[in-house]
XYZ file of C-alpha atoms in Angstrom:
691
model
C -8.346 88.451 37.054
C -6.288 89.051 40.224
C -2.510 89.281 40.320
C -2.217 85.978 42.086
C -4.355 84.306 39.381
C -2.260 85.841 36.583
C 0.981 84.610 38.220
C -0.392 81.014 38.469
C -1.459 80.935 34.790
C 1.904 82.287 33.640
C 3.739 79.654 35.675
C 1.630 76.808 34.169
C 2.308 77.960 30.590
C 6.028 78.262 31.302
C 6.193 74.724 32.692
C 4.338 73.340 29.651
C 6.698 75.127 27.248
C 9.727 73.870 29.133
C 8.459 70.270 28.937
C 7.894 70.570 25.190
C 11.210 72.250 24.588
C 9.540 75.153 22.837
C 11.182 77.916 24.856
C 14.358 79.435 23.436
C 17.461 77.833 24.824
C 15.753 74.602 25.961
C 16.222 70.956 24.574
C 13.239 68.904 23.185
C 12.543 65.389 24.569
C 12.082 64.267 20.957
C 15.731 65.156 20.272
C 17.036 62.907 23.064
C 18.330 59.411 22.092
C 16.585 56.620 23.979
C 17.843 53.032 24.354
C 16.198 50.518 22.012
C 13.507 48.376 23.637
C 14.222 44.900 24.984
C 13.854 42.272 22.171
C 10.540 40.456 22.607
C 10.451 36.682 23.039
C 7.830 36.491 20.259
C 10.471 37.817 17.810
C 13.073 35.138 18.602
C 13.487 31.823 16.808
C 15.781 28.774 16.916
C 15.849 26.961 13.566
C 12.417 28.450 12.995
C 11.034 27.273 16.350
C 9.561 29.813 18.743
C 11.409 30.808 21.868
C 9.642 29.507 24.982
C 11.806 30.575 27.954
C 9.698 28.842 30.567
C 8.979 25.615 28.635
C 11.032 22.516 27.937
C 13.727 23.295 25.346
C 12.992 22.153 21.785
C 15.225 19.561 20.150
C 16.716 20.438 16.779
C 18.455 18.159 14.313
C 20.443 20.583 12.138
C 23.190 23.071 12.953
C 21.649 25.782 15.176
C 20.683 29.099 13.588
C 19.130 31.705 15.894
C 17.206 34.681 14.547
C 15.831 37.839 16.133
C 13.751 40.747 14.893
C 15.334 43.824 16.499
C 13.526 47.160 16.646
C 14.161 50.800 17.509
C 11.339 53.316 17.004
C 13.786 56.242 16.724
C 13.707 57.559 13.165
C 17.508 57.890 13.072
C 18.089 54.318 14.241
C 21.032 52.398 12.855
C 20.452 48.867 14.050
C 22.829 46.084 14.970
C 22.643 43.223 17.390
C 24.753 41.175 19.735
C 23.988 37.481 20.323
C 25.327 35.442 23.190
C 25.055 31.664 23.812
C 26.312 29.546 26.701
C 26.351 25.935 27.905
C 28.272 23.630 30.209
C 30.847 21.301 28.749
C 31.430 17.697 29.812
C 33.554 18.893 32.743
C 30.782 21.157 33.999
C 32.558 24.357 32.965
C 30.479 27.107 31.401
C 31.279 27.976 27.799
C 30.174 31.252 26.227
C 30.168 32.427 22.624
C 29.065 35.760 21.234
C 28.484 37.375 17.858
C 27.942 40.953 16.708
C 25.964 41.594 13.542
C 26.499 44.128 10.793
C 24.919 47.584 11.142
C 21.781 48.222 9.068
C 19.742 51.414 8.663
C 16.080 51.478 9.624
C 13.762 50.875 12.546
C 13.359 47.067 12.270
C 15.413 44.205 10.842
C 15.772 40.450 11.237
C 19.269 39.342 12.222
C 20.624 35.812 12.487
C 23.594 33.929 13.853
C 24.689 30.455 12.881
C 26.280 29.118 16.047
C 29.796 27.708 15.840
C 30.547 24.060 15.213
C 31.628 23.437 18.792
C 28.039 23.573 20.102
C 27.826 20.130 21.695
C 24.962 17.703 20.969
C 22.614 16.466 23.714
C 23.417 19.519 25.857
C 21.001 22.313 26.824
C 22.141 25.586 25.217
C 20.829 29.026 26.243
C 21.011 32.194 24.185
C 20.006 35.834 24.281
C 20.284 38.965 22.146
C 20.296 42.731 22.560
C 19.914 45.702 20.215
C 22.273 48.617 19.550
C 21.443 51.919 17.822
C 25.153 52.821 17.594
C 25.181 54.673 20.877
C 23.008 52.855 23.350
C 22.189 49.198 24.030
C 18.810 47.692 24.826
C 18.391 45.339 27.765
C 19.176 41.691 26.996
C 16.285 39.618 25.755
C 16.855 37.482 28.842
C 18.265 38.249 32.267
C 20.635 36.361 34.536
C 17.625 34.776 36.222
C 17.529 32.212 33.423
C 14.642 33.361 31.211
C 16.668 32.808 28.042
C 15.810 30.964 24.865
C 17.034 27.376 25.027
C 17.475 24.375 22.771
C 19.151 20.965 22.549
C 21.056 19.975 19.432
C 20.491 16.304 18.520
C 21.657 14.950 15.166
C 21.698 11.261 16.105
C 19.447 9.056 13.939
C 17.274 6.631 15.943
C 17.450 2.923 15.347
C 14.970 1.568 12.770
C 11.833 -0.105 14.083
C 11.026 -3.805 14.009
C 7.738 -4.599 12.198
C 5.491 -7.587 12.902
C 1.941 -8.600 11.977
C -0.268 -11.456 13.115
C -2.559 -10.805 10.128
C 0.295 -11.175 7.660
C 2.999 -13.410 9.179
C 6.169 -13.594 7.126
C 5.534 -17.088 5.834
C 5.428 -16.240 2.089
C 1.743 -17.228 2.103
C -1.241 -15.236 0.853
C -3.662 -13.986 3.510
C -7.074 -12.298 3.607
C -6.944 -8.530 3.613
C -9.192 -7.007 0.937
C -12.025 -5.151 2.614
C -11.140 -6.203 6.166
C -9.255 -4.343 8.901
C -5.715 -5.638 9.460
C -2.776 -4.183 11.356
C 0.992 -4.094 11.810
C 3.101 -3.377 14.898
C 6.281 -1.306 14.858
C 8.724 -0.515 17.687
C 12.203 1.030 17.825
C 14.591 0.391 20.736
C 15.558 4.095 20.733
C 14.335 5.820 23.913
C 13.667 9.270 22.420
C 11.255 8.212 19.641
C 8.114 10.375 19.650
C 6.341 9.106 16.521
C 6.379 6.617 13.665
C 5.887 7.562 10.008
C 4.538 4.826 7.753
C 3.711 4.408 4.076
C 2.195 1.519 2.117
C 3.233 0.895 -1.468
C -0.420 1.307 -2.450
C -0.258 4.944 -1.312
C -1.801 4.955 2.181
C 0.418 6.798 4.654
C 0.355 8.548 8.001
C 2.038 9.146 11.338
C 1.311 7.738 14.794
C 2.544 9.000 18.187
C 4.825 6.705 20.161
C 3.276 5.166 23.258
C 6.535 5.127 25.211
C 10.161 3.922 24.970
C 10.221 0.520 23.283
C 6.415 0.213 23.144
C 4.938 -0.740 19.753
C 2.443 1.328 17.783
C -0.385 -0.357 15.880
C -0.559 0.659 12.216
C -4.016 0.054 10.707
C -4.468 -1.124 7.141
C -7.407 -1.677 4.831
C -6.436 -3.276 1.513
C -8.589 -2.377 -1.485
C -7.035 -4.896 -3.864
C -5.094 -8.126 -3.854
C -1.382 -8.393 -4.592
C 2.059 -8.032 -3.036
C 2.279 -4.956 -0.840
C 4.956 -3.333 1.333
C 4.761 -1.148 4.404
C 7.733 1.093 5.214
C 8.117 2.547 8.720
C 10.531 5.127 10.145
C 11.025 6.041 13.794
C 11.111 9.807 14.414
C 12.820 11.281 17.494
C 12.022 14.520 19.313
C 14.479 16.450 17.150
C 12.769 15.229 13.970
C 15.512 12.782 12.999
C 14.142 9.895 10.903
C 15.541 6.421 11.257
C 16.371 4.298 8.218
C 13.220 2.731 6.778
C 12.200 -0.704 7.909
C 10.200 -2.606 5.288
C 7.713 -5.432 5.617
C 6.496 -7.304 2.540
C 3.127 -9.059 2.701
C 0.754 -10.797 0.295
C -2.966 -10.006 0.099
C -5.034 -12.661 -1.607
C -8.183 -12.028 -3.624
C -11.228 -10.683 -1.840
C -13.393 -13.183 -0.027
C -16.452 -14.499 -1.840
C -19.926 -13.544 -0.565
C -21.066 -15.194 2.652
C -24.561 -15.347 1.144
C -25.730 -15.106 -2.470
C -28.974 -15.823 -4.285
C -29.072 -15.217 -8.042
C -32.872 -15.760 -7.983
C -32.616 -17.423 -11.369
C -34.418 -20.518 -10.065
C -36.917 -22.567 -12.103
C -40.481 -21.367 -12.392
C -42.553 -22.619 -9.464
C -39.598 -23.315 -7.176
C -40.531 -22.932 -3.463
C -37.006 -21.835 -2.525
C -34.195 -19.752 -3.925
C -31.051 -21.846 -4.158
C -27.973 -20.182 -2.688
C -24.553 -20.228 -4.305
C -23.265 -19.278 -0.833
C -25.019 -19.478 2.499
C -28.424 -21.056 3.181
C -31.295 -21.390 0.713
C -34.095 -18.847 1.045
C -37.722 -19.832 1.411
C -39.964 -18.040 -1.069
C -43.399 -16.701 -0.196
C -46.377 -17.264 -2.472
C -45.990 -13.765 -3.905
C -42.658 -14.643 -5.525
C -42.453 -15.789 -9.149
C -39.248 -17.025 -10.771
C -38.378 -17.005 -14.457
C -38.685 -13.302 -15.339
C -36.129 -11.741 -17.700
C -33.070 -10.393 -15.941
C -31.204 -7.157 -16.737
C -29.830 -7.170 -20.282
C -26.084 -7.211 -20.748
C -25.484 -9.260 -17.575
C -25.045 -12.946 -16.794
C -28.343 -12.816 -14.936
C -30.589 -14.245 -17.637
C -33.582 -14.706 -15.324
C -34.701 -13.164 -12.050
C -37.560 -13.192 -9.566
C -40.615 -10.938 -9.498
C -42.200 -9.998 -6.163
C -45.832 -8.856 -6.183
C -45.628 -6.276 -3.394
C -47.938 -8.215 -1.082
C -47.258 -9.570 2.391
C -46.382 -12.892 0.733
C -43.886 -11.376 -1.696
C -40.690 -12.124 0.204
C -37.809 -14.568 0.561
C -35.876 -15.388 3.735
C -33.187 -17.887 4.708
C -34.474 -17.777 8.295
C -30.977 -16.976 9.514
C -28.698 -14.096 10.409
C -26.132 -13.152 7.766
C -24.735 -9.765 8.888
C -23.236 -9.585 12.378
C -23.875 -6.299 14.227
C -20.830 -4.095 14.593
C -18.977 -5.596 11.627
C -18.210 -4.178 8.214
C -20.356 -5.526 5.396
C -21.514 -4.925 1.834
C -24.916 -5.774 0.330
C -25.872 -5.579 -3.332
C -28.738 -6.522 -5.649
C -30.194 -5.933 -9.083
C -33.575 -4.268 -8.619
C -36.406 -3.238 -10.954
C -39.225 -1.319 -9.230
C -42.657 -1.478 -10.835
C -43.794 1.613 -8.923
C -42.256 4.715 -7.373
C -45.114 6.028 -5.253
C -44.123 4.350 -1.983
C -41.080 3.096 -0.131
C -40.035 -0.487 -0.913
C -37.239 -2.643 0.471
C -35.182 -5.037 -1.625
C -32.867 -6.446 1.094
C -32.802 -6.011 4.882
C -32.009 -7.807 8.118
C -34.179 -7.831 11.215
C -33.018 -6.261 14.474
C -35.746 -6.647 17.063
C -38.668 -4.483 15.927
C -36.500 -2.576 13.415
C -34.043 -3.283 10.617
C -30.318 -3.581 11.211
C -29.959 -2.325 7.623
C -32.149 -1.953 4.541
C -31.481 -1.375 0.845
C -34.208 -0.196 -1.465
C -36.424 2.695 -2.560
C -37.620 5.647 -0.491
C -39.969 8.510 -1.355
C -40.093 12.090 -0.117
C -42.864 14.316 -1.441
C -43.091 13.836 -5.195
C -39.546 12.456 -5.566
C -38.100 9.006 -5.114
C -34.538 7.940 -4.454
C -32.492 4.828 -3.813
C -31.664 4.425 -0.144
C -29.293 2.521 2.119
C -30.158 2.650 5.811
C -27.998 1.386 8.689
C -29.547 1.703 12.136
C -31.397 4.984 12.065
C -29.092 6.647 9.523
C -30.077 6.803 5.859
C -28.250 7.857 2.721
C -30.319 8.562 -0.388
C -29.233 9.119 -4.004
C -29.875 8.392 -7.644
C -33.003 8.763 -9.778
C -35.095 5.576 -9.913
C -37.173 4.812 -12.993
C -40.126 2.450 -12.927
C -39.549 -0.682 -14.967
C -35.773 -0.121 -15.269
C -33.116 -2.425 -13.841
C -30.633 -0.770 -11.482
C -27.737 -2.220 -9.506
C -27.599 -1.104 -5.861
C -24.750 -1.555 -3.380
C -24.589 -0.499 0.253
C -21.337 -0.553 2.241
C -21.086 -0.053 6.007
C -17.739 0.650 7.658
C -18.107 0.515 11.474
C -14.624 1.917 12.086
C -15.150 4.978 9.884
C -18.830 5.002 10.992
C -20.008 5.487 7.418
C -22.739 4.118 5.189
C -22.141 4.430 1.442
C -24.622 3.967 -1.373
C -23.639 3.051 -4.934
C -26.094 3.186 -7.834
C -25.119 1.359 -11.019
C -21.525 1.259 -9.827
C -21.209 4.953 -8.977
C -21.226 6.411 -5.488
C -24.481 8.260 -4.901
C -24.006 9.401 -1.305
C -22.379 8.821 2.053
C -23.702 9.133 5.614
C -21.433 9.920 8.562
C -21.511 8.959 12.258
C -23.556 5.818 11.645
C -24.524 3.826 14.746
C -26.135 0.506 13.817
C -28.465 -1.501 16.010
C -26.848 -4.171 18.158
C -29.308 -7.076 17.873
C -29.404 -9.486 14.947
C -32.319 -11.294 13.337
C -33.154 -12.990 10.053
C -32.192 -11.677 6.651
C -35.124 -10.624 4.447
C -35.490 -10.205 0.684
C -38.355 -7.987 -0.419
C -39.360 -6.519 2.958
C -38.069 -5.052 6.228
C -38.961 -5.217 9.905
C -40.966 -2.443 11.587
C -42.847 -1.904 14.841
C -45.979 -3.651 13.513
C -44.187 -6.434 11.665
C -42.688 -6.661 8.206
C -43.428 -3.782 5.831
C -42.246 -1.915 2.683
C -42.911 -4.954 0.462
C -41.020 -4.938 -2.825
C -42.997 -4.879 -6.044
C -40.921 -5.586 -9.115
C -37.892 -7.546 -10.222
C -35.097 -8.710 -7.939
C -31.928 -10.616 -8.765
C -28.396 -11.577 -7.715
C -28.553 -10.584 -4.050
C -25.089 -10.723 -2.454
C -23.817 -10.114 1.080
C -20.155 -9.844 2.064
C -18.643 -9.897 5.542
C -16.144 -7.275 4.408
C -16.078 -3.874 2.760
C -16.388 -3.485 -0.995
C -14.657 -0.788 -3.039
C -15.431 1.191 -6.168
C -13.660 -0.987 -8.802
C -15.316 -4.204 -7.583
C -18.693 -2.499 -7.220
C -18.469 -1.005 -10.719
C -17.566 -4.398 -12.187
C -20.521 -6.104 -10.477
C -22.836 -3.386 -11.797
C -21.433 -3.415 -15.316
C -23.851 -4.153 -18.115
C -22.319 -5.136 -21.418
C -23.852 -3.011 -24.169
C -26.048 -5.048 -26.514
C -26.325 -4.266 -30.219
C -29.867 -3.271 -31.166
C -29.106 -2.196 -34.725
C -26.297 -2.550 -37.277
C -26.999 -1.067 -40.693
C -23.963 -0.994 -43.008
C -25.985 0.086 -46.069
C -24.593 -2.760 -48.161
C -27.602 -2.839 -50.464
C -31.252 -1.861 -50.865
C -33.717 -4.743 -50.872
C -36.643 -4.917 -53.308
C -39.010 -3.796 -50.524
C -37.121 -0.472 -50.198
C -35.219 -1.303 -47.029
C -31.634 -1.955 -46.004
C -31.271 -4.810 -43.519
C -29.897 -4.979 -39.996
C -26.847 -7.246 -40.051
C -27.962 -8.770 -36.738
C -31.344 -9.717 -38.143
C -33.312 -6.994 -36.374
C -35.646 -4.423 -37.888
C -34.517 -2.888 -41.200
C -34.117 0.743 -42.138
C -36.785 1.789 -44.635
C -35.721 4.253 -47.350
C -38.029 7.206 -48.068
C -38.205 10.075 -50.550
C -34.973 10.764 -52.355
C -32.936 8.261 -50.315
C -30.963 5.553 -52.105
C -28.093 3.127 -51.614
C -24.936 3.790 -53.646
C -21.921 1.524 -54.094
C -19.572 3.893 -55.947
C -17.539 5.601 -53.236
C -17.854 3.832 -49.865
C -17.487 5.789 -46.624
C -16.660 2.817 -44.441
C -13.725 0.428 -44.294
C -15.379 -2.691 -45.631
C -16.016 -1.497 -49.157
C -19.793 -1.753 -48.871
C -22.467 0.718 -49.892
C -23.734 3.894 -48.237
C -26.964 5.847 -47.917
C -27.302 8.897 -50.161
C -29.693 11.645 -49.002
C -30.793 14.585 -51.164
C -31.488 17.224 -48.486
C -35.096 17.607 -49.623
C -37.128 14.638 -48.420
C -34.698 11.723 -48.459
C -34.353 9.859 -45.163
C -34.425 6.382 -43.616
C -36.161 5.126 -40.488
C -37.058 2.124 -38.381
C -40.617 1.286 -37.392
C -39.863 0.807 -33.687
C -37.393 2.643 -31.434
C -33.838 1.443 -31.927
C -32.901 2.367 -28.337
C -34.703 3.100 -25.094
C -33.918 6.783 -24.670
C -34.878 6.732 -20.988
C -32.113 4.184 -20.298
C -28.417 4.051 -21.168
C -27.833 3.817 -24.925
C -25.365 4.560 -27.733
C -26.167 5.565 -31.328
C -23.514 6.300 -33.956
C -23.050 6.855 -37.690
C -20.494 7.840 -40.284
C -21.426 10.881 -42.405
C -20.139 12.911 -45.357
C -21.823 16.292 -45.780
C -22.728 17.763 -49.169
C -24.132 21.053 -47.809
C -27.652 22.297 -47.252
C -29.196 24.519 -49.918
C -30.489 27.009 -47.331
C -27.503 26.729 -44.978
C -29.729 25.512 -42.133
C -29.116 22.669 -39.671
C -28.939 19.111 -41.024
C -29.815 16.181 -38.762
C -27.952 12.877 -39.033
C -29.697 10.864 -36.282
C -32.862 11.459 -34.273
C -35.386 9.533 -32.223
C -38.336 11.005 -30.409
C -42.081 11.234 -30.093
C -45.054 13.061 -31.540
C -43.926 16.649 -31.046
C -40.185 16.633 -30.565
C -37.092 14.436 -30.510
C -35.705 12.886 -27.341
C -32.305 13.433 -28.971
C -30.908 14.487 -32.312
C -27.391 14.834 -33.701
C -27.074 17.551 -36.314
C -24.617 19.787 -38.137
C -25.089 23.581 -38.112
C -23.196 25.161 -41.062
C -23.690 28.735 -39.801
C -21.601 28.077 -36.677
C -19.564 25.116 -38.020
C -20.791 23.031 -35.097
C -21.881 19.492 -34.485
C -24.686 19.539 -31.932
C -26.450 17.032 -29.724
C -29.894 18.452 -28.882
C -31.944 16.942 -26.028
C -35.468 17.787 -24.911
C -37.071 17.626 -21.495
C -40.380 16.084 -22.663
C -42.450 15.265 -25.767
C -44.307 18.549 -25.967
C -44.080 21.685 -28.111
C -41.636 24.238 -26.737
C -40.044 21.777 -24.322
C -36.811 22.829 -22.650
C -33.666 21.916 -24.600
C -30.067 21.097 -23.687
C -27.309 21.319 -26.300
C -23.860 19.695 -26.373
C -21.397 21.042 -28.944
C -18.318 19.920 -30.874
C -16.498 22.146 -33.359
C -16.211 20.963 -36.953
C -12.863 19.272 -37.555
C -13.042 19.946 -41.328
C -12.748 16.273 -42.146
C -14.461 15.089 -45.337
C -15.953 12.116 -43.470
C -16.910 12.302 -39.772
C -18.005 9.701 -37.264
C -20.609 10.993 -34.800
C -21.900 9.203 -31.712
C -24.172 10.012 -28.780
C -23.710 8.115 -25.492
C -26.277 8.286 -22.691
C -25.167 7.049 -19.280
C -28.326 6.980 -17.150
C -26.471 6.235 -13.906
C -24.220 9.275 -14.372
C -27.103 11.363 -15.736
C -25.035 12.460 -18.747
C -25.242 12.616 -22.529
C -21.988 12.907 -24.479
C -21.409 13.864 -28.079
C -18.405 12.210 -29.740
C -16.804 13.379 -32.962
C -14.353 11.003 -34.629
C -13.926 8.967 -31.487
C -13.297 11.752 -28.990
C -15.239 14.171 -26.860
C -14.349 17.714 -25.813
C -15.243 20.552 -23.465
C -18.867 21.463 -23.942
C -19.717 18.076 -25.440
C -21.245 16.662 -22.234
C -24.678 17.563 -20.877
C -26.042 16.560 -17.475
C -29.812 16.130 -17.369
C -32.037 15.254 -14.394
C -33.901 12.559 -16.364
C -34.657 11.460 -19.910
C -37.921 10.356 -21.460
C -38.716 7.238 -23.434
C -39.389 7.899 -27.103
C -42.086 5.932 -28.875
C -41.121 6.312 -32.521
C -38.397 4.793 -34.663
C -34.862 5.949 -35.320
C -34.648 8.500 -38.151
C -31.576 8.962 -40.305
C -31.394 12.266 -42.167
C -34.237 14.300 -40.627
C -35.704 15.576 -37.329
C -38.928 16.897 -35.882
C -39.731 20.517 -36.769
C -42.830 21.643 -34.900
C -45.455 19.002 -35.638
C -43.809 18.173 -38.960
C -40.382 17.255 -40.254
C -37.339 19.251 -41.284
C -33.540 19.613 -41.031
C -33.110 17.170 -43.925
C -29.545 16.060 -44.494
C -27.812 16.501 -47.823
C -24.962 14.025 -47.864
C -24.039 10.384 -47.322
C -24.451 8.172 -44.249
C -22.994 4.759 -43.412
C -22.368 2.385 -40.487
C -25.394 3.351 -38.401
C -25.117 1.530 -35.066
C -27.387 1.349 -32.026
C -26.701 -0.214 -28.621
C -28.569 -0.573 -25.377
C -26.039 0.530 -22.773
C -23.354 3.200 -22.698
C -20.221 2.435 -24.702
C -16.955 3.375 -23.033
C -14.704 6.028 -24.618
C -12.352 3.302 -25.882
C -15.262 1.412 -27.442
C -16.503 4.559 -29.189
C -12.987 5.151 -30.480
C -12.788 1.608 -31.856
C -16.158 2.072 -33.521
C -15.069 5.346 -35.131
C -11.945 3.773 -36.604
C -13.877 0.844 -38.028
C -12.223 -1.895 -35.941
C -15.342 -4.024 -36.067
C -17.238 -4.785 -32.890
C -16.306 -2.826 -29.757
C -14.452 -4.881 -27.192
C -16.744 -3.701 -24.355
C -13.650 -3.601 -22.208
C -14.787 -0.632 -20.155
């Protein structure tokens, strides 16, 4: 290395050491105190609102409080801040106020200043802040060029709005509103109103932006029930001040009756279906009246359509207007599930404006409601079973909703119906090549509404009153070895060590009870007491005496050749009451189990309730259910044997014999409500079927 090269290297090292402060007698840059950085606009707030120096000032309705997060990265920082605010008074003279905060240790803190009471309302106010580390000040958060935080203090409450409605004029009269779109208008004379907050006494509420000073907003309303209602509206200004509430009382009368309805309970051989509303419907030759309607309803008879091209009914008229809200419902009983079938539709050119019926996909079938080209599918149809279907189309919400047996089964969004209208059809729908999807099966009580329908009304229309199919109170044993059904139905036959005793009744009427020995004693009916593939309820009162081997003891069971569709049993080992369900009548079939813990009562009332529409089985113990006592199953099978009291299937034989006493065995087609089960458990006589 040359001398010149050595001198250059030495000089470079010396400069670097001087810059770092590492040479003796020199000061380090790290030891020098630097001014804190300028407070950032993102760290400034006015009553919680962000600072926007170049935007219109926000309006605030409460006494101004400004906050700032002040920072200093120096490790020895002791932070404080100075706020400054200014405005022009009514004479145009500038007013300034300032405030210095306390000193806090650390590198970052939030400081605040509640401005003095003399800050005038309706006047633009500017403010800024700077940071001190005890020795040096940061630059102001804003400069004299005007990039400061600003606000306007406004605590004046706007005038309340005036509410009007052409749908509900204030004439103390009752007006249509259930299921139809109505509206109210509200306007405040205040010029700074930016929105209107509204609330109906039924719970609906919302907020709408103002259209301009003095211009009314339109508040939409859709009543779901009749009665006296109230809408309350407040005007809201740009500072968030709410006016006093204005109230408008209106009266919604009961929902409009159907615009078209055919019960289809016409006399046998009738060429037309008489309408209780709307025009009569001509019946094709493939329609037969006089078939049995769904049990538990007022529909005693219904029509049967044969699935041919002649199996239809039509009024030859349009019922549903395109673009309007409507609801369509019917009781349907399909005789087959292997193809799509339509119960109700309306023509729209070479397509259907809507259709309600059955659709298939692969090996599965589902109930379907189609509006335009949009379809919603749900539920699990069963051949030969009555089901209540309802479709509801809301053109404003652009939805199509499907209800099966009173429960919502699905909803489709963004529905766009066809715009042309043709004739209404029962039992078929329009396609490119003519009418198709002919219905084969039962059809009854077809209704169409020119309004929306809601869950409570739909559930009530679909409600089937449970029907007693067995009532055995064990009052006495007849000479033929049976105990009779109080309703005159099939008796319970006593077998093995079963007997009727009168000594110590279990029930509340002082009658007898069935005594079972736990070995071979049991009682049974010849035919099924309930259709296990449909909704049903079976119940009994039982007093346990204990099994000799400690194994399960069955109180109630009904099934087939190899297994039980359901059984209710007690398991001493786990102190559990169990409801056991099987997937099919075959050995080793899949099982589902619902459980209730033993309540240690000497006498217990047990009940099983199957709700086919909900797809659930529930086990009740002494009138109540509990967690783990409900089982959801995809489907249930129809048992072919009688109801057994005191035993259950065990392989291809019998077992789980009950040792104890049984009374008040009841069977119903249909699902009892929780209140009805409770009444039954407490021995209040017949359930009220009040839902």
